[in-house]
Short mmCIF file of N, CA and C in Angstrom, two decimals:
data_model
loop_
_atom_site.label_atom_id
_atom_site.label_comp_id
_atom_site.label_asym_id
_atom_site.label_seq_id
_atom_site.Cartn_x
_atom_site.Cartn_y
_atom_site.Cartn_z
N UNK A 18 2.94 5.07 20.08
CA UNK A 18 1.93 4.67 19.05
C UNK A 18 2.59 4.60 17.68
N UNK A 19 3.89 4.67 17.67
CA UNK A 19 4.66 4.49 16.42
C UNK A 19 4.43 3.14 15.75
N UNK A 20 3.96 2.22 16.49
CA UNK A 20 3.82 0.85 16.04
C UNK A 20 2.43 0.62 15.41
N UNK A 21 1.55 1.68 15.44
CA UNK A 21 0.19 1.36 14.98
C UNK A 21 0.29 1.22 13.39
N UNK A 22 0.99 2.04 12.67
CA UNK A 22 1.23 1.83 11.27
C UNK A 22 2.49 2.38 10.83
N UNK A 23 3.14 1.49 10.13
CA UNK A 23 4.52 1.84 9.51
C UNK A 23 4.28 1.70 8.15
N UNK A 24 4.61 2.73 7.49
CA UNK A 24 4.64 2.79 5.98
C UNK A 24 6.02 3.31 5.47
N UNK A 25 6.84 2.51 4.88
CA UNK A 25 8.15 2.87 4.40
C UNK A 25 7.85 3.76 3.12
N UNK A 26 9.02 4.44 2.73
CA UNK A 26 9.03 5.20 1.43
C UNK A 26 8.62 4.26 0.23
N UNK A 27 9.16 2.99 0.27
CA UNK A 27 8.95 2.06 -0.69
C UNK A 27 7.31 1.73 -0.81
N UNK A 28 6.76 1.49 0.37
CA UNK A 28 5.32 1.18 0.41
C UNK A 28 4.56 2.47 -0.07
N UNK A 29 4.89 3.54 0.37
CA UNK A 29 4.25 4.85 -0.01
C UNK A 29 4.28 4.91 -1.60
N UNK A 30 5.32 4.62 -2.25
CA UNK A 30 5.57 4.51 -3.70
C UNK A 30 4.70 3.57 -4.38
N UNK A 31 4.68 2.38 -3.76
CA UNK A 31 3.77 1.34 -4.17
C UNK A 31 2.37 1.67 -4.27
N UNK A 32 1.98 2.27 -3.20
CA UNK A 32 0.55 2.62 -3.12
C UNK A 32 0.07 3.64 -4.01
N UNK A 33 0.98 4.63 -4.05
CA UNK A 33 0.70 5.76 -5.22
C UNK A 33 0.81 5.16 -6.60
N UNK A 34 1.81 4.45 -6.83
CA UNK A 34 2.06 3.83 -8.19
C UNK A 34 0.74 2.92 -8.53
N UNK A 35 0.41 2.12 -7.69
CA UNK A 35 -0.80 1.29 -8.03
C UNK A 35 -2.14 2.05 -8.31
N UNK A 36 -2.35 3.13 -7.53
CA UNK A 36 -3.53 3.96 -7.81
C UNK A 36 -3.24 4.67 -9.28
N UNK A 37 -2.26 5.06 -9.43
CA UNK A 37 -1.78 5.68 -10.67
C UNK A 37 -2.23 4.76 -11.89
N UNK A 38 -1.81 3.49 -11.72
CA UNK A 38 -2.15 2.56 -12.75
C UNK A 38 -3.67 2.09 -12.72
N UNK A 39 -4.27 2.12 -11.64
CA UNK A 39 -5.81 1.86 -11.58
C UNK A 39 -6.60 2.97 -12.10
N UNK A 40 -6.04 4.09 -12.27
CA UNK A 40 -6.94 5.21 -12.99
C UNK A 40 -7.34 4.81 -14.45
N UNK A 41 -6.24 4.22 -15.09
CA UNK A 41 -6.57 3.77 -16.43
C UNK A 41 -6.09 2.29 -16.41
N UNK A 42 -6.91 1.34 -16.04
CA UNK A 42 -6.41 -0.03 -15.76
C UNK A 42 -6.14 -0.83 -17.05
N UNK A 43 -6.61 -0.41 -18.33
CA UNK A 43 -6.26 -1.02 -19.44
C UNK A 43 -5.06 -0.48 -20.12
N UNK A 44 -4.53 0.59 -19.54
CA UNK A 44 -3.27 1.17 -20.07
C UNK A 44 -2.08 0.74 -19.35
N UNK A 45 -0.90 0.88 -19.75
CA UNK A 45 0.32 0.60 -19.04
C UNK A 45 1.10 1.99 -19.10
N UNK A 46 1.92 2.05 -18.08
CA UNK A 46 2.84 3.15 -17.86
C UNK A 46 4.19 2.72 -17.88
N UNK A 47 5.06 3.67 -18.00
CA UNK A 47 6.53 3.18 -17.69
C UNK A 47 7.01 3.56 -16.29
N UNK A 48 7.89 2.95 -15.71
CA UNK A 48 8.38 3.29 -14.41
C UNK A 48 8.87 4.77 -14.42
N UNK A 49 9.45 5.21 -15.54
CA UNK A 49 9.91 6.67 -15.64
C UNK A 49 8.81 7.70 -15.57
N UNK A 50 7.78 7.31 -16.22
CA UNK A 50 6.54 8.19 -16.16
C UNK A 50 5.94 8.28 -14.82
N UNK A 51 5.84 7.18 -14.21
CA UNK A 51 5.29 7.14 -12.76
C UNK A 51 6.23 7.84 -11.79
N UNK A 52 7.50 7.61 -11.94
CA UNK A 52 8.47 8.19 -11.04
C UNK A 52 8.42 9.76 -11.30
N UNK A 53 8.35 10.23 -12.53
CA UNK A 53 8.10 11.71 -12.69
C UNK A 53 6.89 12.31 -12.08
N UNK A 54 5.83 11.59 -12.23
CA UNK A 54 4.56 12.02 -11.68
C UNK A 54 4.54 12.31 -10.15
N UNK A 55 5.43 11.40 -9.50
CA UNK A 55 5.55 11.54 -8.01
C UNK A 55 6.89 12.06 -7.58
N UNK A 56 7.67 12.56 -8.47
CA UNK A 56 8.91 13.18 -8.23
C UNK A 56 9.73 12.23 -7.36
N UNK A 57 9.80 10.89 -7.85
CA UNK A 57 10.49 9.95 -7.15
C UNK A 57 11.66 9.49 -8.03
N UNK A 58 12.63 8.73 -7.30
CA UNK A 58 13.72 8.10 -8.01
C UNK A 58 13.18 6.85 -8.94
N UNK A 59 13.54 7.09 -10.21
CA UNK A 59 13.09 6.08 -11.08
C UNK A 59 13.84 4.58 -10.57
N UNK A 60 14.98 4.60 -10.16
CA UNK A 60 15.74 3.43 -9.75
C UNK A 60 14.92 2.73 -8.55
N UNK A 61 14.62 3.69 -7.52
CA UNK A 61 13.81 3.06 -6.29
C UNK A 61 12.48 2.55 -6.71
N UNK A 62 11.69 3.36 -7.65
CA UNK A 62 10.46 2.81 -8.13
C UNK A 62 10.71 1.57 -8.92
N UNK A 63 11.68 1.41 -9.68
CA UNK A 63 11.92 0.19 -10.39
C UNK A 63 11.98 -1.02 -9.55
N UNK A 64 12.67 -0.86 -8.23
CA UNK A 64 12.75 -1.93 -7.18
C UNK A 64 11.42 -2.22 -6.62
N UNK A 65 10.70 -1.18 -6.39
CA UNK A 65 9.30 -1.31 -5.89
C UNK A 65 8.45 -2.13 -6.81
N UNK A 66 8.54 -1.79 -8.12
CA UNK A 66 7.83 -2.54 -9.23
C UNK A 66 8.25 -3.89 -9.32
N UNK A 67 9.47 -4.20 -8.97
CA UNK A 67 9.90 -5.61 -9.15
C UNK A 67 9.24 -6.38 -7.93
N UNK A 68 9.17 -5.77 -6.80
CA UNK A 68 8.48 -6.48 -5.72
C UNK A 68 6.93 -6.73 -6.01
N UNK A 69 6.28 -5.66 -6.59
CA UNK A 69 4.99 -5.76 -6.87
C UNK A 69 4.69 -6.78 -7.98
N UNK A 70 5.68 -7.00 -8.81
CA UNK A 70 5.59 -8.01 -9.90
C UNK A 70 5.56 -9.34 -9.30
N UNK A 71 6.58 -9.52 -8.43
CA UNK A 71 6.85 -10.86 -7.67
C UNK A 71 5.68 -11.12 -6.79
N UNK A 72 4.91 -10.12 -6.42
CA UNK A 72 3.76 -10.31 -5.43
C UNK A 72 2.48 -10.59 -6.33
N UNK A 73 2.60 -10.46 -7.67
CA UNK A 73 1.51 -10.73 -8.52
C UNK A 73 0.41 -9.69 -8.76
N UNK A 74 0.96 -8.44 -8.22
CA UNK A 74 -0.08 -7.28 -8.42
C UNK A 74 0.00 -6.49 -9.56
N UNK A 75 1.32 -6.43 -10.22
CA UNK A 75 1.43 -5.81 -11.60
C UNK A 75 2.14 -6.84 -12.41
N UNK A 76 2.06 -6.41 -13.79
CA UNK A 76 2.88 -7.26 -14.74
C UNK A 76 3.87 -6.24 -15.55
N UNK A 77 4.83 -6.85 -15.91
CA UNK A 77 5.86 -5.87 -16.73
C UNK A 77 5.80 -6.46 -18.18
N UNK A 78 5.91 -5.22 -19.08
CA UNK A 78 5.95 -5.55 -20.40
C UNK A 78 7.23 -5.01 -21.09
N UNK A 79 7.86 -5.88 -21.71
CA UNK A 79 9.17 -5.56 -22.32
C UNK A 79 8.98 -4.88 -23.71
N UNK A 80 10.07 -4.28 -24.14
CA UNK A 80 10.12 -3.67 -25.56
C UNK A 80 9.89 -2.18 -25.45
N UNK A 81 10.04 -1.64 -26.70
CA UNK A 81 9.86 -0.11 -26.88
C UNK A 81 8.51 0.30 -26.41
N UNK A 82 7.37 -0.49 -26.47
CA UNK A 82 6.18 0.17 -25.95
C UNK A 82 5.80 -0.53 -24.75
N UNK A 83 6.87 -1.06 -23.94
CA UNK A 83 6.75 -1.70 -22.68
C UNK A 83 6.38 -0.85 -21.50
N UNK A 84 6.28 -1.30 -20.40
CA UNK A 84 5.87 -0.62 -19.29
C UNK A 84 5.47 -1.52 -18.19
N UNK A 85 4.55 -1.20 -17.20
CA UNK A 85 3.94 -1.88 -16.29
C UNK A 85 2.47 -1.57 -16.27
N UNK A 86 1.58 -2.68 -15.83
CA UNK A 86 0.14 -2.51 -15.84
C UNK A 86 -0.30 -3.39 -14.67
N UNK A 87 -1.48 -3.32 -14.25
CA UNK A 87 -2.10 -4.13 -13.21
C UNK A 87 -2.25 -5.67 -13.60
N UNK A 88 -1.94 -6.48 -12.73
CA UNK A 88 -2.21 -7.88 -13.08
C UNK A 88 -3.51 -8.35 -12.75
N UNK A 89 -4.29 -7.50 -12.09
CA UNK A 89 -5.68 -7.87 -11.61
C UNK A 89 -6.54 -6.71 -11.90
N UNK A 90 -7.88 -6.89 -11.89
CA UNK A 90 -8.86 -5.74 -11.91
C UNK A 90 -8.65 -5.00 -10.74
N UNK A 91 -8.69 -3.59 -10.78
CA UNK A 91 -8.56 -2.74 -9.57
C UNK A 91 -9.46 -3.07 -8.42
N UNK A 92 -10.76 -3.66 -8.75
CA UNK A 92 -11.57 -3.97 -7.54
C UNK A 92 -11.07 -5.14 -6.85
N UNK A 93 -10.18 -5.87 -7.43
CA UNK A 93 -9.57 -7.10 -6.89
C UNK A 93 -8.34 -6.85 -6.04
N UNK A 94 -7.87 -5.72 -6.11
CA UNK A 94 -6.76 -5.34 -5.16
C UNK A 94 -6.91 -4.32 -4.14
N UNK A 95 -6.64 -4.80 -2.95
CA UNK A 95 -6.88 -3.88 -1.71
C UNK A 95 -5.54 -3.31 -1.31
N UNK A 96 -5.68 -2.24 -0.49
CA UNK A 96 -4.57 -1.70 0.14
C UNK A 96 -3.73 -2.64 0.88
N UNK A 97 -4.44 -3.46 1.54
CA UNK A 97 -3.76 -4.55 2.40
C UNK A 97 -3.00 -5.51 1.52
N UNK A 98 -3.43 -5.74 0.36
CA UNK A 98 -2.64 -6.64 -0.61
C UNK A 98 -1.19 -5.99 -0.83
N UNK A 99 -1.33 -4.66 -1.23
CA UNK A 99 -0.08 -3.90 -1.47
C UNK A 99 0.79 -3.76 -0.43
N UNK A 100 0.22 -3.37 0.86
CA UNK A 100 0.97 -3.34 2.03
C UNK A 100 1.62 -4.51 2.31
N UNK A 101 1.03 -5.68 2.32
CA UNK A 101 1.58 -6.92 2.73
C UNK A 101 2.67 -7.47 1.59
N UNK A 102 2.60 -7.12 0.45
CA UNK A 102 3.59 -7.40 -0.55
C UNK A 102 4.93 -6.58 -0.15
N UNK A 103 4.71 -5.47 0.25
CA UNK A 103 5.85 -4.59 0.55
C UNK A 103 6.37 -4.69 1.83
N UNK A 104 5.54 -4.84 2.86
CA UNK A 104 5.97 -4.79 4.18
C UNK A 104 5.91 -6.24 4.99
N UNK A 105 5.19 -7.21 4.49
CA UNK A 105 4.86 -8.34 5.15
C UNK A 105 3.59 -8.26 5.85
N UNK A 106 3.23 -9.21 6.66
CA UNK A 106 1.75 -9.29 7.26
C UNK A 106 1.67 -8.09 8.11
N UNK A 107 0.53 -7.40 7.96
CA UNK A 107 0.16 -6.19 8.85
C UNK A 107 -0.17 -6.73 10.23
N UNK A 108 0.58 -6.40 11.00
CA UNK A 108 0.33 -6.72 12.48
C UNK A 108 0.29 -5.47 13.30
N UNK A 109 -0.89 -5.25 13.90
CA UNK A 109 -1.23 -3.98 14.55
C UNK A 109 -1.23 -4.44 15.91
N UNK A 110 -0.17 -3.92 16.73
CA UNK A 110 -0.14 -4.28 18.21
C UNK A 110 -1.00 -3.20 18.90
N UNK A 111 -1.81 -3.72 19.65
CA UNK A 111 -2.73 -2.83 20.43
C UNK A 111 -2.06 -2.48 21.75
N UNK A 112 -0.79 -2.29 21.76
CA UNK A 112 0.03 -2.05 23.08
C UNK A 112 1.21 -1.17 22.81
N UNK A 113 1.46 -0.13 23.50
CA UNK A 113 2.55 0.72 23.34
C UNK A 113 3.75 0.04 23.43
N UNK A 114 3.81 -1.01 24.05
CA UNK A 114 5.14 -1.98 24.22
C UNK A 114 5.25 -3.12 23.23
N UNK A 115 4.21 -3.09 22.39
CA UNK A 115 4.23 -4.16 21.36
C UNK A 115 3.99 -5.62 21.94
N UNK A 116 3.42 -5.72 23.05
CA UNK A 116 3.22 -6.97 23.82
C UNK A 116 1.75 -7.46 23.38
N UNK A 117 1.67 -8.77 23.34
CA UNK A 117 0.37 -9.30 23.04
C UNK A 117 -0.52 -9.31 24.28
N UNK A 118 0.00 -9.50 25.35
CA UNK A 118 -0.74 -9.34 26.61
C UNK A 118 -0.05 -8.33 27.58
N UNK A 119 -0.81 -7.29 27.98
CA UNK A 119 -0.23 -6.27 28.82
C UNK A 119 -0.19 -6.84 30.22
N UNK A 120 0.79 -6.44 30.92
CA UNK A 120 0.86 -6.86 32.29
C UNK A 120 -0.20 -6.01 33.16
N UNK A 121 -0.79 -4.87 32.67
CA UNK A 121 -1.69 -4.05 33.36
C UNK A 121 -3.06 -4.63 33.02
N UNK A 122 -3.92 -4.52 33.81
CA UNK A 122 -5.28 -4.84 33.65
C UNK A 122 -6.11 -4.05 32.72
N UNK A 123 -5.59 -2.70 32.73
CA UNK A 123 -6.15 -1.72 31.81
C UNK A 123 -5.07 -0.88 31.15
N UNK A 124 -5.22 -0.58 29.86
CA UNK A 124 -4.24 0.19 29.17
C UNK A 124 -4.30 1.59 29.57
N UNK A 125 -3.28 2.22 29.72
CA UNK A 125 -3.30 3.71 30.04
C UNK A 125 -4.06 4.48 29.12
N UNK A 126 -4.24 4.09 27.84
CA UNK A 126 -4.87 4.80 26.81
C UNK A 126 -6.29 4.13 26.59
N UNK A 127 -6.77 3.22 27.41
CA UNK A 127 -8.06 2.70 27.33
C UNK A 127 -8.23 1.85 26.10
N UNK A 128 -9.20 2.05 25.35
CA UNK A 128 -9.45 1.33 24.27
C UNK A 128 -8.99 2.03 22.78
N UNK A 129 -8.30 3.04 22.96
CA UNK A 129 -7.84 3.89 21.83
C UNK A 129 -6.95 2.86 20.87
N UNK A 130 -5.92 2.35 21.37
CA UNK A 130 -5.05 1.60 20.42
C UNK A 130 -5.65 0.44 19.85
N UNK A 131 -6.26 -0.48 20.58
CA UNK A 131 -7.02 -1.56 19.91
C UNK A 131 -7.90 -1.12 18.88
N UNK A 132 -8.72 -0.01 19.12
CA UNK A 132 -9.67 0.52 18.20
C UNK A 132 -9.01 1.07 17.04
N UNK A 133 -7.92 1.76 17.06
CA UNK A 133 -7.17 2.43 15.97
C UNK A 133 -6.73 1.31 15.19
N UNK A 134 -5.96 0.30 15.78
CA UNK A 134 -5.43 -0.87 15.08
C UNK A 134 -6.41 -1.60 14.25
N UNK A 135 -7.64 -1.84 14.91
CA UNK A 135 -8.69 -2.55 14.03
C UNK A 135 -9.29 -1.61 13.00
N UNK A 136 -9.36 -0.28 13.13
CA UNK A 136 -9.77 0.66 11.96
C UNK A 136 -8.95 0.66 10.94
N UNK A 137 -7.53 0.61 11.15
CA UNK A 137 -6.59 0.83 10.08
C UNK A 137 -6.55 -0.43 9.23
N UNK A 138 -6.58 -1.71 9.94
CA UNK A 138 -6.57 -3.02 9.28
C UNK A 138 -7.81 -3.09 8.49
N UNK A 139 -8.99 -2.73 8.97
CA UNK A 139 -10.17 -2.83 8.25
C UNK A 139 -10.22 -1.88 7.16
N UNK A 140 -9.68 -0.67 7.30
CA UNK A 140 -9.59 0.24 6.02
C UNK A 140 -8.69 -0.30 4.91
N UNK A 141 -7.65 -0.85 5.25
CA UNK A 141 -6.65 -1.28 4.26
C UNK A 141 -7.31 -2.61 3.58
N UNK A 142 -7.97 -3.37 4.40
CA UNK A 142 -8.61 -4.63 3.88
C UNK A 142 -9.79 -4.47 2.99
N UNK A 143 -10.53 -3.42 3.27
CA UNK A 143 -11.76 -3.14 2.61
C UNK A 143 -11.63 -2.11 1.40
N UNK A 144 -10.63 -1.35 1.33
CA UNK A 144 -10.39 -0.29 0.39
C UNK A 144 -9.66 -0.84 -0.90
N UNK A 145 -10.32 -0.74 -1.96
CA UNK A 145 -9.72 -1.22 -3.26
C UNK A 145 -9.21 -0.03 -4.12
N UNK A 146 -8.25 -0.52 -5.01
CA UNK A 146 -7.73 0.37 -5.96
C UNK A 146 -8.80 1.09 -6.85
N UNK A 147 -9.77 0.33 -7.15
CA UNK A 147 -11.04 0.82 -7.81
C UNK A 147 -11.62 2.09 -7.05
N UNK A 148 -11.83 1.85 -5.81
CA UNK A 148 -12.45 3.08 -5.04
C UNK A 148 -11.52 4.19 -5.05
N UNK A 149 -10.29 4.01 -4.82
CA UNK A 149 -9.31 5.11 -4.74
C UNK A 149 -9.17 5.76 -6.14
N UNK A 150 -9.14 4.97 -7.19
CA UNK A 150 -9.03 5.66 -8.57
C UNK A 150 -10.19 6.37 -8.92
N UNK A 151 -11.44 5.92 -8.53
CA UNK A 151 -12.54 6.66 -8.79
C UNK A 151 -12.64 7.99 -8.08
N UNK A 152 -12.11 8.02 -6.87
CA UNK A 152 -12.10 9.15 -6.03
C UNK A 152 -10.93 10.24 -6.37
N UNK A 153 -10.00 9.64 -7.24
CA UNK A 153 -8.83 10.54 -7.45
C UNK A 153 -9.06 11.52 -8.49
N UNK A 154 -8.41 12.76 -8.44
CA UNK A 154 -8.52 13.74 -9.43
C UNK A 154 -7.15 13.72 -10.27
N UNK A 155 -6.26 12.73 -9.97
CA UNK A 155 -5.04 12.76 -10.56
C UNK A 155 -5.06 12.93 -12.18
N UNK A 156 -6.01 12.17 -12.71
CA UNK A 156 -6.26 12.12 -14.18
C UNK A 156 -6.60 13.47 -14.82
N UNK A 157 -7.18 14.32 -13.96
CA UNK A 157 -7.69 15.56 -14.55
C UNK A 157 -6.56 16.70 -14.67
#
């Protein structure tokens, strides 16, 4: 079941960083501030922010009051958008062997894997940064 969802450290940082930015979408934060908030490497987060910038999800501001901010409204950015910028297309294989068509007529786990794969993809596709920011208590 390891193939159901793979989230790298970089993608985990991207997801957390984007929610952090969505809490106050009209503000910008520095990479150092965000790294400190999540006890993460500033250099690793800077690379994550570069990928998010290239993916059109955040924008970078230079200068003494520079930092990063969201490139779109939080309601327009889904978890799937972030995941796919970081990891590539989300492909959920409903097979323990990662095959499109199983040689067995029935999976040994029944409908569990296809159902989980569909739920995960649907959750990532329907969940926006605005939703997660409104549910977050990080700003408190």
